[in-house]
Amino acid sequence: DPVAAKVRRYDRTGAVIQNFRNADALANPLAIVAGTGSAKLFIADALQSHIIGLDELGTVTTLIGADPGAPLPIQRIDDLAAGPDGLYVLDKLTHQIHALSSGGTYRMAFGAEDLSAPIAVAADGYGRVYVADNLDSKIKVFEDGRLVGSGGGPGAAPGRFKQIFDLSVDGELLYVADAAGARIEIMHIEPPCL
């Protein structure tokens, strides 16, 4: 809830069972992903351009990008995804994805040459990163920071998009929210070949 500066946890019936609130670290929550280790949740804060990690009680265990002595080379956090090798931060201003370890160590930036209007990012369990690019209505796939494929394009047919709003991966399924098309497209993700 960006207006109330908190993240709510719901049970299966939709009842609020917990509120995560931290006035110092969580001013405008933008994106949330499941974590591993001591940080069970990672939350990107748009106002302060940092990422906080919370344990199951809502205690801050990790604060990424908040140290003025070691700032991240990220101009703005617009979306966040978690993969098996860490976190991926979408920065629309630089047209890049920034890769971080789960502990917050900066690894690399990629996509500047391949992305024009990135809007959303997701990652699968195989280490691939999916980025929705609204300039050409395509989903671009990266491995180890290299563009390895793309799919989609403008249109209303299956596998085509009018305006991608968000991406999400669950196992071997990629969910694509097409806002202008008023639909969710579900795509199968093939495991990598050996």
PDB file of C-alpha atoms in Angstrom, residues 56-124:
ATOM      1  CA  GLU A  56       8.837 -13.234   8.837  1.00  0.00           C
ATOM      2  CA  LEU A  57       8.187 -10.882  11.786  1.00  0.00           C
ATOM      3  CA  GLY A  58       8.633  -7.751   9.691  1.00  0.00           C
ATOM      4  CA  THR A  59      12.052  -6.860  11.094  1.00  0.00           C
ATOM      5  CA  VAL A  60      14.456  -5.260   8.634  1.00  0.00           C
ATOM      6  CA  THR A  61      17.332  -7.711   8.055  1.00  0.00           C
ATOM      7  CA  THR A  62      18.823  -6.192   4.897  1.00  0.00           C
ATOM      8  CA  LEU A  63      19.011  -2.645   3.574  1.00  0.00           C
ATOM      9  CA  ILE A  64      20.337  -2.407   0.014  1.00  0.00           C
ATOM     10  CA  GLY A  65      21.293   0.919  -1.556  1.00  0.00           C
ATOM     11  CA  ALA A  66      20.788   3.103   1.499  1.00  0.00           C
ATOM     12  CA  ASP A  67      24.474   3.589   2.389  1.00  0.00           C
ATOM     13  CA  PRO A  68      25.608   7.015   1.095  1.00  0.00           C
ATOM     14  CA  GLY A  69      29.214   5.771   1.260  1.00  0.00           C
ATOM     15  CA  ALA A  70      28.478   2.912  -1.153  1.00  0.00           C
ATOM     16  CA  PRO A  71      25.591   3.967  -3.384  1.00  0.00           C
ATOM     17  CA  LEU A  72      24.275   1.643  -6.053  1.00  0.00           C
ATOM     18  CA  PRO A  73      24.595   2.884  -9.655  1.00  0.00           C
ATOM     19  CA  ILE A  74      20.802   2.810  -9.979  1.00  0.00           C
ATOM     20  CA  GLN A  75      19.041   6.065 -10.779  1.00  0.00           C
ATOM     21  CA  ARG A  76      15.515   4.875 -10.014  1.00  0.00           C
ATOM     22  CA  ILE A  77      13.892   1.621  -8.913  1.00  0.00           C
ATOM     23  CA  ASP A  78      10.861   0.861 -11.083  1.00  0.00           C
ATOM     24  CA  ASP A  79      10.399  -2.896 -10.610  1.00  0.00           C
ATOM     25  CA  LEU A  80      12.009  -5.791  -8.782  1.00  0.00           C
ATOM     26  CA  ALA A  81      12.370  -9.530  -9.434  1.00  0.00           C
ATOM     27  CA  ALA A  82      14.108 -12.373  -7.620  1.00  0.00           C
ATOM     28  CA  GLY A  83      15.909 -15.273  -9.260  1.00  0.00           C
ATOM     29  CA  PRO A  84      18.054 -18.131  -7.981  1.00  0.00           C
ATOM     30  CA  ASP A  85      21.177 -15.967  -8.122  1.00  0.00           C
ATOM     31  CA  GLY A  86      19.812 -12.752  -6.613  1.00  0.00           C
ATOM     32  CA  LEU A  87      17.716  -9.691  -7.326  1.00  0.00           C
ATOM     33  CA  TYR A  88      17.022  -7.823 -10.557  1.00  0.00           C
ATOM     34  CA  VAL A  89      16.145  -4.123 -10.473  1.00  0.00           C
ATOM     35  CA  LEU A  90      14.507  -2.368 -13.409  1.00  0.00           C
ATOM     36  CA  ASP A  91      15.717   1.214 -13.921  1.00  0.00           C
ATOM     37  CA  LYS A  92      13.577   2.930 -16.575  1.00  0.00           C
ATOM     38  CA  LEU A  93      15.770   6.034 -16.624  1.00  0.00           C
ATOM     39  CA  THR A  94      18.849   4.133 -17.788  1.00  0.00           C
ATOM     40  CA  HIS A  95      16.901   1.446 -19.725  1.00  0.00           C
ATOM     41  CA  GLN A  96      18.782  -1.214 -17.774  1.00  0.00           C
ATOM     42  CA  ILE A  97      18.410  -4.131 -15.447  1.00  0.00           C
ATOM     43  CA  HIS A  98      20.757  -4.118 -12.465  1.00  0.00           C
ATOM     44  CA  ALA A  99      21.700  -7.517 -11.010  1.00  0.00           C
ATOM     45  CA  LEU A 100      22.415  -7.781  -7.283  1.00  0.00           C
ATOM     46  CA  SER A 101      23.208 -10.681  -5.006  1.00  0.00           C
ATOM     47  CA  SER A 102      20.573 -11.470  -2.362  1.00  0.00           C
ATOM     48  CA  GLY A 103      22.827  -9.706   0.123  1.00  0.00           C
ATOM     49  CA  GLY A 104      22.900  -6.564  -2.002  1.00  0.00           C
ATOM     50  CA  THR A 105      26.307  -6.847  -3.663  1.00  0.00           C
ATOM     51  CA  TYR A 106      26.206  -5.189  -7.068  1.00  0.00           C
ATOM     52  CA  ARG A 107      26.946  -7.690  -9.855  1.00  0.00           C
ATOM     53  CA  MET A 108      26.279  -6.030 -13.211  1.00  0.00           C
ATOM     54  CA  ALA A 109      23.971  -3.972 -15.403  1.00  0.00           C
ATOM     55  CA  PHE A 110      22.591  -5.151 -18.721  1.00  0.00           C
ATOM     56  CA  GLY A 111      20.047  -4.325 -21.393  1.00  0.00           C
ATOM     57  CA  ALA A 112      20.997  -0.733 -22.259  1.00  0.00           C
ATOM     58  CA  GLU A 113      21.608  -1.662 -25.909  1.00  0.00           C
ATOM     59  CA  ASP A 114      18.535  -3.909 -26.151  1.00  0.00           C
ATOM     60  CA  LEU A 115      15.811  -2.097 -24.178  1.00  0.00           C
ATOM     61  CA  SER A 116      13.970   1.052 -25.257  1.00  0.00           C
ATOM     62  CA  ALA A 117      10.959   1.362 -22.926  1.00  0.00           C
ATOM     63  CA  PRO A 118      11.269  -1.357 -20.264  1.00  0.00           C
ATOM     64  CA  ILE A 119       8.198  -1.612 -18.044  1.00  0.00           C
ATOM     65  CA  ALA A 120       8.453  -4.863 -16.039  1.00  0.00           C
ATOM     66  CA  VAL A 121      10.939  -7.558 -15.037  1.00  0.00           C
ATOM     67  CA  ALA A 122      10.607 -11.180 -13.876  1.00  0.00           C
ATOM     68  CA  ALA A 123      13.043 -14.059 -13.399  1.00  0.00           C
ATOM     69  CA  ASP A 124      12.651 -17.828 -13.590  1.00  0.00           C
TER      70      ASP A 124
END
